[in-house]
Amino acid sequence: MEPHPPFSILARVYDRLMEDVPYEGWARFVLAVLGGEGCFPRSVLELGVGTGRALEPFVARGLEAAGVDVSAEMLARARAKLPGVWFERADVRGFDLGRRFDLVYSAFDSLNNLTEPADLEAAFRTALRHLHAGGWLAADLNTPEGLRELWREEVWEEDGVRLVYGYDPETRLGRLEAWVGEEVEVHLERGYEPEEVRAMLERLGFGPVFCLTYPGGRTPDPLTDRFWVFARAPEAHPAQAGSA
């Protein structure tokens, strides 16, 4: 059987599977960290917005919001959930909405789906184009240790959904087969180390750049399974996108 594209058939059951994900807690954490840096965003763009669940807490707080995702099926659910939000089907590695935001946000290891470092850097470059001068990027990512522990060989099954995980330590790639009934889609994720992400963002001109764990706000260590990276856009950078 030919696999479906990622996040196509899974879109049907995604919100049900992710009922326990702390979207509200992540939003509070990010806004608290940014507040400590003197940033109180009024607009937010989410990369890999999916069904819109991670964007909802920002919309509820009155932020002007937008989201991009490559999956038409996930976006259909986001549009139904958040009818006043601007959604665009786009590849996070390169798009231009013609506007800028105070915050570019990416939650639940969406950026780990970019399995080549050059693609992750392209997504960060796109984020920079969409930030106001002095705006912030906040994104959470899985580490190689996280994928090794969380995606090691196992099968999870419930209510007609079966998830089959695997991890290759040589390539640092996790592989997920997501079965919904008799249909399947395949996901690949690459783990990234905090230091390589920090160095990548600094090369692009972000600064300061720092990484923290959720919810404690600690500096990641070698056993950290996932982390949040915070990166501030420079006060002056090329006008590659219009103003929000």
PDB file of C-alpha atoms in Angstrom:
ATOM      1  CA  MET A   1       0.000   0.000   0.000  1.00  0.00           C
ATOM      2  CA  GLU A   2       1.308   3.437  -0.962  1.00  0.00           C
ATOM      3  CA  PRO A   3       1.595   5.691   2.133  1.00  0.00           C
ATOM      4  CA  HIS A   4      -0.413   8.899   2.254  1.00  0.00           C
ATOM      5  CA  PRO A   5       1.420  12.231   2.723  1.00  0.00           C
ATOM      6  CA  PRO A   6       2.272  13.086   6.341  1.00  0.00           C
ATOM      7  CA  PHE A   7      -0.539  14.684   8.358  1.00  0.00           C
ATOM      8  CA  SER A   8      -3.216  13.806   5.827  1.00  0.00           C
ATOM      9  CA  ILE A   9      -5.144  10.809   7.177  1.00  0.00           C
ATOM     10  CA  LEU A  10      -3.772  11.550  10.666  1.00  0.00           C
ATOM     11  CA  ALA A  11      -5.570  14.899  10.548  1.00  0.00           C
ATOM     12  CA  ARG A  12      -8.843  13.022  11.089  1.00  0.00           C
ATOM     13  CA  VAL A  13      -7.827  11.908  14.583  1.00  0.00           C
ATOM     14  CA  TYR A  14      -4.999  14.294  15.476  1.00  0.00           C
ATOM     15  CA  ASP A  15      -6.800  16.400  18.080  1.00  0.00           C
ATOM     16  CA  ARG A  16      -8.155  13.285  19.791  1.00  0.00           C
ATOM     17  CA  LEU A  17      -4.671  11.784  20.010  1.00  0.00           C
ATOM     18  CA  MET A  18      -3.204  15.029  21.380  1.00  0.00           C
ATOM     19  CA  GLU A  19      -5.783  15.760  24.089  1.00  0.00           C
ATOM     20  CA  ASP A  20      -3.129  15.750  26.838  1.00  0.00           C
ATOM     21  CA  VAL A  21      -0.605  18.016  25.081  1.00  0.00           C
ATOM     22  CA  PRO A  22       0.019  21.160  27.225  1.00  0.00           C
ATOM     23  CA  TYR A  23      -0.679  23.785  24.567  1.00  0.00           C
ATOM     24  CA  GLU A  24      -1.851  26.323  27.141  1.00  0.00           C
ATOM     25  CA  GLY A  25       1.151  25.626  29.369  1.00  0.00           C
ATOM     26  CA  TRP A  26       3.544  26.109  26.455  1.00  0.00           C
ATOM     27  CA  ALA A  27       1.947  29.441  25.578  1.00  0.00           C
ATOM     28  CA  ARG A  28       2.171  30.668  29.189  1.00  0.00           C
ATOM     29  CA  PHE A  29       5.805  29.530  29.364  1.00  0.00           C
ATOM     30  CA  VAL A  30       6.800  31.279  26.135  1.00  0.00           C
ATOM     31  CA  LEU A  31       5.023  34.503  27.033  1.00  0.00           C
ATOM     32  CA  ALA A  32       6.595  34.494  30.504  1.00  0.00           C
ATOM     33  CA  VAL A  33      10.095  34.017  29.084  1.00  0.00           C
ATOM     34  CA  LEU A  34       9.540  36.770  26.530  1.00  0.00           C
ATOM     35  CA  GLY A  35       8.103  39.063  29.188  1.00  0.00           C
ATOM     36  CA  GLY A  36      11.321  38.601  31.143  1.00  0.00           C
ATOM     37  CA  GLU A  37      13.135  39.851  28.039  1.00  0.00           C
ATOM     38  CA  GLY A  38      10.894  42.902  27.794  1.00  0.00           C
ATOM     39  CA  CYS A  39       8.864  41.538  24.877  1.00  0.00           C
ATOM     40  CA  PHE A  40       5.043  41.547  25.017  1.00  0.00           C
ATOM     41  CA  PRO A  41       3.950  40.382  21.561  1.00  0.00           C
ATOM     42  CA  ARG A  42       0.780  41.613  19.930  1.00  0.00           C
ATOM     43  CA  SER A  43       1.058  39.420  16.824  1.00  0.00           C
ATOM     44  CA  VAL A  44       2.145  35.812  16.263  1.00  0.00           C
ATOM     45  CA  LEU A  45       2.863  33.571  13.286  1.00  0.00           C
ATOM     46  CA  GLU A  46       2.978  29.813  13.863  1.00  0.00           C
ATOM     47  CA  LEU A  47       5.117  27.584  11.645  1.00  0.00           C
ATOM     48  CA  GLY A  48       3.592  24.123  11.267  1.00  0.00           C
ATOM     49  CA  VAL A  49       0.269  25.265  12.693  1.00  0.00           C
ATOM     50  CA  GLY A  50      -1.477  21.915  12.157  1.00  0.00           C
ATOM     51  CA  THR A  51      -5.067  21.939  13.439  1.00  0.00           C
ATOM     52  CA  GLY A  52      -4.533  25.248  15.241  1.00  0.00           C
ATOM     53  CA  ARG A  53      -4.534  23.868  18.793  1.00  0.00           C
ATOM     54  CA  ALA A  54      -1.178  25.437  19.714  1.00  0.00           C
ATOM     55  CA  LEU A  55      -2.273  28.803  18.311  1.00  0.00           C
ATOM     56  CA  GLU A  56      -5.570  28.907  20.246  1.00  0.00           C
ATOM     57  CA  PRO A  57      -4.064  30.196  23.524  1.00  0.00           C
ATOM     58  CA  PHE A  58      -2.579  33.190  21.706  1.00  0.00           C
ATOM     59  CA  VAL A  59      -5.839  33.940  19.910  1.00  0.00           C
ATOM     60  CA  ALA A  60      -7.661  33.727  23.256  1.00  0.00           C
ATOM     61  CA  ARG A  61      -5.275  36.378  24.593  1.00  0.00           C
ATOM     62  CA  GLY A  62      -6.153  38.734  21.766  1.00  0.00           C
ATOM     63  CA  LEU A  63      -2.988  38.430  19.660  1.00  0.00           C
ATOM     64  CA  GLU A  64      -3.275  38.985  15.935  1.00  0.00           C
ATOM     65  CA  ALA A  65      -2.521  35.498  14.625  1.00  0.00           C
ATOM     66  CA  ALA A  66      -1.553  33.676  11.452  1.00  0.00           C
ATOM     67  CA  GLY A  67      -0.400  30.162  10.697  1.00  0.00           C
ATOM     68  CA  VAL A  68       1.245  28.212   7.899  1.00  0.00           C
ATOM     69  CA  ASP A  69       1.335  24.482   7.260  1.00  0.00           C
ATOM     70  CA  VAL A  70       1.987  22.232   4.294  1.00  0.00           C
ATOM     71  CA  SER A  71      -0.956  19.912   5.060  1.00  0.00           C
ATOM     72  CA  ALA A  72      -4.257  20.953   3.505  1.00  0.00           C
ATOM     73  CA  GLU A  73      -6.103  18.461   5.719  1.00  0.00           C
ATOM     74  CA  MET A  74      -4.693  19.910   8.946  1.00  0.00           C
ATOM     75  CA  LEU A  75      -5.356  23.474   7.776  1.00  0.00           C
ATOM     76  CA  ALA A  76      -8.995  22.654   7.031  1.00  0.00           C
ATOM     77  CA  ARG A  77      -9.451  21.811  10.695  1.00  0.00           C
ATOM     78  CA  ALA A  78      -7.549  24.894  11.817  1.00  0.00           C
ATOM     79  CA  ARG A  79      -9.752  27.149   9.680  1.00  0.00           C
ATOM     80  CA  ALA A  80     -12.904  25.579  11.115  1.00  0.00           C
ATOM     81  CA  LYS A  81     -11.599  26.018  14.656  1.00  0.00           C
ATOM     82  CA  LEU A  82     -10.247  29.564  14.318  1.00  0.00           C
ATOM     83  CA  PRO A  83     -12.283  31.295  11.587  1.00  0.00           C
ATOM     84  CA  GLY A  84     -10.814  34.744  12.255  1.00  0.00           C
ATOM     85  CA  VAL A  85      -7.203  33.650  11.780  1.00  0.00           C
ATOM     86  CA  TRP A  86      -5.211  33.977   8.554  1.00  0.00           C
ATOM     87  CA  PHE A  87      -3.971  30.543   7.458  1.00  0.00           C
ATOM     88  CA  GLU A  88      -1.738  29.844   4.472  1.00  0.00           C
ATOM     89  CA  ARG A  89      -0.714  26.545   2.933  1.00  0.00           C
ATOM     90  CA  ALA A  90       3.063  26.859   2.614  1.00  0.00           C
ATOM     91  CA  ASP A  91       6.369  25.081   3.114  1.00  0.00           C
ATOM     92  CA  VAL A  92       8.060  26.546   6.195  1.00  0.00           C
ATOM     93  CA  ARG A  93      11.416  26.464   4.388  1.00  0.00           C
ATOM     94  CA  GLY A  94      10.416  29.320   2.121  1.00  0.00           C
ATOM     95  CA  PHE A  95       7.336  31.526   1.871  1.00  0.00           C
ATOM     96  CA  ASP A  96       6.505  35.213   2.009  1.00  0.00           C
ATOM     97  CA  LEU A  97       3.292  36.452   3.618  1.00  0.00           C
ATOM     98  CA  GLY A  98       4.258  40.064   2.963  1.00  0.00           C
ATOM     99  CA  ARG A  99       4.005  41.013   6.621  1.00  0.00           C
ATOM    100  CA  ARG A 100       5.931  40.821   9.885  1.00  0.00           C
ATOM    101  CA  PHE A 101       5.090  39.679  13.395  1.00  0.00           C
ATOM    102  CA  ASP A 102       6.305  40.224  16.946  1.00  0.00           C
ATOM    103  CA  LEU A 103       6.599  36.465  17.538  1.00  0.00           C
ATOM    104  CA  VAL A 104       7.221  33.499  15.263  1.00  0.00           C
ATOM    105  CA  TYR A 105       6.231  30.344  17.125  1.00  0.00           C
ATOM    106  CA  SER A 106       6.615  26.636  16.429  1.00  0.00           C
ATOM    107  CA  ALA A 107       5.351  23.995  18.831  1.00  0.00           C
ATOM    108  CA  PHE A 108       5.386  20.244  19.355  1.00  0.00           C
ATOM    109  CA  ASP A 109       8.606  19.500  17.445  1.00  0.00           C
ATOM    110  CA  SER A 110       7.116  20.590  14.107  1.00  0.00           C
ATOM    111  CA  LEU A 111      10.575  21.690  12.951  1.00  0.00           C
ATOM    112  CA  ASN A 112      12.023  18.223  13.613  1.00  0.00           C
ATOM    113  CA  ASN A 113      10.152  17.149  10.489  1.00  0.00           C
ATOM    114  CA  LEU A 114      12.890  19.007   8.601  1.00  0.00           C
ATOM    115  CA  THR A 115      15.405  16.165   8.471  1.00  0.00           C
ATOM    116  CA  GLU A 116      18.270  18.094   6.870  1.00  0.00           C
ATOM    117  CA  PRO A 117      20.051  20.864   8.815  1.00  0.00           C
ATOM    118  CA  ALA A 118      20.028  23.048   5.697  1.00  0.00           C
ATOM    119  CA  ASP A 119      16.226  22.816   5.638  1.00  0.00           C
ATOM    120  CA  LEU A 120      15.979  23.808   9.300  1.00  0.00           C
ATOM    121  CA  GLU A 121      18.247  26.774   8.625  1.00  0.00           C
ATOM    122  CA  ALA A 122      16.022  27.748   5.687  1.00  0.00           C
ATOM    123  CA  ALA A 123      12.991  27.709   8.005  1.00  0.00           C
ATOM    124  CA  PHE A 124      14.832  29.938  10.487  1.00  0.00           C
ATOM    125  CA  ARG A 125      15.777  32.309   7.669  1.00  0.00           C
ATOM    126  CA  THR A 126      12.111  32.466   6.637  1.00  0.00           C
ATOM    127  CA  ALA A 127      11.136  33.155  10.252  1.00  0.00           C
ATOM    128  CA  LEU A 128      13.587  36.043  10.362  1.00  0.00           C
ATOM    129  CA  ARG A 129      12.040  37.570   7.234  1.00  0.00           C
ATOM    130  CA  HIS A 130       8.684  37.581   9.015  1.00  0.00           C
ATOM    131  CA  LEU A 131       9.819  39.140  12.291  1.00  0.00           C
ATOM    132  CA  HIS A 132       9.727  42.779  13.228  1.00  0.00           C
ATOM    133  CA  ALA A 133      13.142  44.147  14.177  1.00  0.00           C
ATOM    134  CA  GLY A 134      13.709  42.996  17.743  1.00  0.00           C
ATOM    135  CA  GLY A 135      10.950  40.369  17.492  1.00  0.00           C
ATOM    136  CA  TRP A 136      11.379  36.855  18.813  1.00  0.00           C
ATOM    137  CA  LEU A 137      11.394  33.285  17.535  1.00  0.00           C
ATOM    138  CA  ALA A 138      10.294  30.586  20.003  1.00  0.00           C
ATOM    139  CA  ALA A 139      10.354  26.949  18.933  1.00  0.00           C
ATOM    140  CA  ASP A 140      10.461  23.591  20.630  1.00  0.00           C
ATOM    141  CA  LEU A 141      12.451  20.668  19.251  1.00  0.00           C
ATOM    142  CA  ASN A 142      13.269  17.070  20.081  1.00  0.00           C
ATOM    143  CA  THR A 143      16.908  16.205  20.747  1.00  0.00           C
ATOM    144  CA  PRO A 144      18.580  13.025  19.450  1.00  0.00           C
ATOM    145  CA  GLU A 145      18.281  11.694  23.008  1.00  0.00           C
ATOM    146  CA  GLY A 146      14.573  12.465  22.970  1.00  0.00           C
ATOM    147  CA  LEU A 147      13.969  10.592  19.737  1.00  0.00           C
ATOM    148  CA  ARG A 148      16.121   7.687  20.914  1.00  0.00           C
ATOM    149  CA  GLU A 149      14.031   7.356  24.064  1.00  0.00           C
ATOM    150  CA  LEU A 150      10.592   8.291  22.747  1.00  0.00           C
ATOM    151  CA  TRP A 151      10.716   6.740  19.281  1.00  0.00           C
ATOM    152  CA  ARG A 152      12.499   3.486  20.069  1.00  0.00           C
ATOM    153  CA  GLU A 153      10.854   0.344  18.721  1.00  0.00           C
ATOM    154  CA  GLU A 154       7.328   0.173  20.076  1.00  0.00           C
ATOM    155  CA  VAL A 155       3.703   0.059  18.964  1.00  0.00           C
ATOM    156  CA  TRP A 156       0.812   2.073  20.385  1.00  0.00           C
ATOM    157  CA  GLU A 157      -2.750   1.164  19.396  1.00  0.00           C
ATOM    158  CA  GLU A 158      -6.166   2.514  20.376  1.00  0.00           C
ATOM    159  CA  ASP A 159      -9.581   3.010  18.732  1.00  0.00           C
ATOM    160  CA  GLY A 160      -8.486   2.072  15.226  1.00  0.00           C
ATOM    161  CA  VAL A 161      -5.254   4.087  15.326  1.00  0.00           C
ATOM    162  CA  ARG A 162      -1.884   2.315  15.394  1.00  0.00           C
ATOM    163  CA  LEU A 163       1.452   4.111  15.758  1.00  0.00           C
ATOM    164  CA  VAL A 164       4.651   2.172  15.033  1.00  0.00           C
ATOM    165  CA  TYR A 165       7.856   3.898  16.161  1.00  0.00           C
ATOM    166  CA  GLY A 166      11.527   3.334  15.349  1.00  0.00           C
ATOM    167  CA  TYR A 167      14.841   5.189  15.656  1.00  0.00           C
ATOM    168  CA  ASP A 168      18.163   4.918  13.802  1.00  0.00           C
ATOM    169  CA  PRO A 169      21.011   6.337  15.947  1.00  0.00           C
ATOM    170  CA  GLU A 170      23.392   6.559  12.981  1.00  0.00           C
ATOM    171  CA  THR A 171      21.181   8.900  10.972  1.00  0.00           C
ATOM    172  CA  ARG A 172      19.507  10.446  14.078  1.00  0.00           C
ATOM    173  CA  LEU A 173      16.194   9.840  12.313  1.00  0.00           C
ATOM    174  CA  GLY A 174      13.032   8.685  14.012  1.00  0.00           C
ATOM    175  CA  ARG A 175      10.424   6.930  11.877  1.00  0.00           C
ATOM    176  CA  LEU A 176       6.715   6.740  12.616  1.00  0.00           C
ATOM    177  CA  GLU A 177       4.114   4.718  10.768  1.00  0.00           C
ATOM    178  CA  ALA A 178       0.690   6.143  11.582  1.00  0.00           C
ATOM    179  CA  TRP A 179      -2.141   3.774  10.700  1.00  0.00           C
ATOM    180  CA  VAL A 180      -5.754   4.952  10.695  1.00  0.00           C
ATOM    181  CA  GLY A 181      -7.803   1.888   9.900  1.00  0.00           C
ATOM    182  CA  GLU A 182      -6.155   0.334   6.853  1.00  0.00           C
ATOM    183  CA  GLU A 183      -4.507   3.558   5.655  1.00  0.00           C
ATOM    184  CA  VAL A 184      -0.986   4.621   6.581  1.00  0.00           C
ATOM    185  CA  GLU A 185       1.291   7.630   6.440  1.00  0.00           C
ATOM    186  CA  VAL A 186       5.000   7.764   7.318  1.00  0.00           C
ATOM    187  CA  HIS A 187       6.754  10.485   9.306  1.00  0.00           C
ATOM    188  CA  LEU A 188      10.476  11.120   9.703  1.00  0.00           C
ATOM    189  CA  GLU A 189      12.005  13.348  12.367  1.00  0.00           C
ATOM    190  CA  ARG A 190      15.599  14.372  12.990  1.00  0.00           C
ATOM    191  CA  GLY A 191      16.842  15.174  16.476  1.00  0.00           C
ATOM    192  CA  TYR A 192      18.762  18.434  16.922  1.00  0.00           C
ATOM    193  CA  GLU A 193      21.144  19.380  19.705  1.00  0.00           C
ATOM    194  CA  PRO A 194      20.571  22.726  21.462  1.00  0.00           C
ATOM    195  CA  GLU A 195      24.064  23.926  20.615  1.00  0.00           C
ATOM    196  CA  GLU A 196      23.746  23.255  16.886  1.00  0.00           C
ATOM    197  CA  VAL A 197      20.416  25.086  16.798  1.00  0.00           C
ATOM    198  CA  ARG A 198      21.855  28.023  18.739  1.00  0.00           C
ATOM    199  CA  ALA A 199      24.866  28.240  16.404  1.00  0.00           C
ATOM    200  CA  MET A 200      22.600  28.083  13.345  1.00  0.00           C
ATOM    201  CA  LEU A 201      20.461  30.967  14.576  1.00  0.00           C
ATOM    202  CA  GLU A 202      23.455  33.093  15.519  1.00  0.00           C
ATOM    203  CA  ARG A 203      24.896  32.630  12.016  1.00  0.00           C
ATOM    204  CA  LEU A 204      21.672  34.090  10.662  1.00  0.00           C
ATOM    205  CA  GLY A 205      22.039  37.180  12.835  1.00  0.00           C
ATOM    206  CA  PHE A 206      19.725  36.345  15.744  1.00  0.00           C
ATOM    207  CA  GLY A 207      20.871  37.346  19.201  1.00  0.00           C
ATOM    208  CA  PRO A 208      20.606  36.704  22.011  1.00  0.00           C
ATOM    209  CA  VAL A 209      19.820  33.021  21.481  1.00  0.00           C
ATOM    210  CA  PHE A 210      19.230  30.676  24.410  1.00  0.00           C
ATOM    211  CA  CYS A 211      17.648  27.289  25.089  1.00  0.00           C
ATOM    212  CA  LEU A 212      15.457  26.276  28.037  1.00  0.00           C
ATOM    213  CA  THR A 213      13.557  23.205  29.147  1.00  0.00           C
ATOM    214  CA  TYR A 214       9.820  23.209  29.823  1.00  0.00           C
ATOM    215  CA  PRO A 215       8.388  23.719  32.381  1.00  0.00           C
ATOM    216  CA  GLY A 216      11.321  24.434  34.682  1.00  0.00           C
ATOM    217  CA  GLY A 217      13.202  26.865  32.465  1.00  0.00           C
ATOM    218  CA  ARG A 218      16.532  25.112  33.014  1.00  0.00           C
ATOM    219  CA  THR A 219      19.500  24.953  30.669  1.00  0.00           C
ATOM    220  CA  PRO A 220      19.390  21.687  28.660  1.00  0.00           C
ATOM    221  CA  ASP A 221      21.839  18.932  29.616  1.00  0.00           C
ATOM    222  CA  PRO A 222      22.992  15.809  27.711  1.00  0.00           C
ATOM    223  CA  LEU A 223      19.899  13.857  28.830  1.00  0.00           C
ATOM    224  CA  THR A 224      17.394  16.531  27.797  1.00  0.00           C
ATOM    225  CA  ASP A 225      14.776  15.040  25.471  1.00  0.00           C
ATOM    226  CA  ARG A 226      13.283  18.293  24.171  1.00  0.00           C
ATOM    227  CA  PHE A 227      13.956  21.999  24.538  1.00  0.00           C
ATOM    228  CA  TRP A 228      12.677  25.438  23.627  1.00  0.00           C
ATOM    229  CA  VAL A 229      14.928  27.807  21.729  1.00  0.00           C
ATOM    230  CA  PHE A 230      14.406  31.569  22.011  1.00  0.00           C
ATOM    231  CA  ALA A 231      16.088  33.884  19.522  1.00  0.00           C
ATOM    232  CA  ARG A 232      15.755  37.631  19.086  1.00  0.00           C
ATOM    233  CA  ALA A 233      15.822  39.218  15.631  1.00  0.00           C
ATOM    234  CA  PRO A 234      18.330  42.063  15.236  1.00  0.00           C
ATOM    235  CA  GLU A 235      17.100  45.614  15.687  1.00  0.00           C
ATOM    236  CA  ALA A 236      17.761  46.256  12.006  1.00  0.00           C
ATOM    237  CA  HIS A 237      17.585  43.643   9.275  1.00  0.00           C
ATOM    238  CA  PRO A 238      16.766  43.709   5.555  1.00  0.00           C
ATOM    239  CA  ALA A 239      13.192  44.660   4.662  1.00  0.00           C
ATOM    240  CA  GLN A 240      12.369  41.316   3.071  1.00  0.00           C
ATOM    241  CA  ALA A 241       8.747  41.289   4.166  1.00  0.00           C
ATOM    242  CA  GLY A 242       6.192  44.007   4.636  1.00  0.00           C
ATOM    243  CA  SER A 243       4.828  45.295   7.927  1.00  0.00           C
ATOM    244  CA  ALA A 244       1.939  43.714   9.790  1.00  0.00           C
TER     245      ALA A 244
END
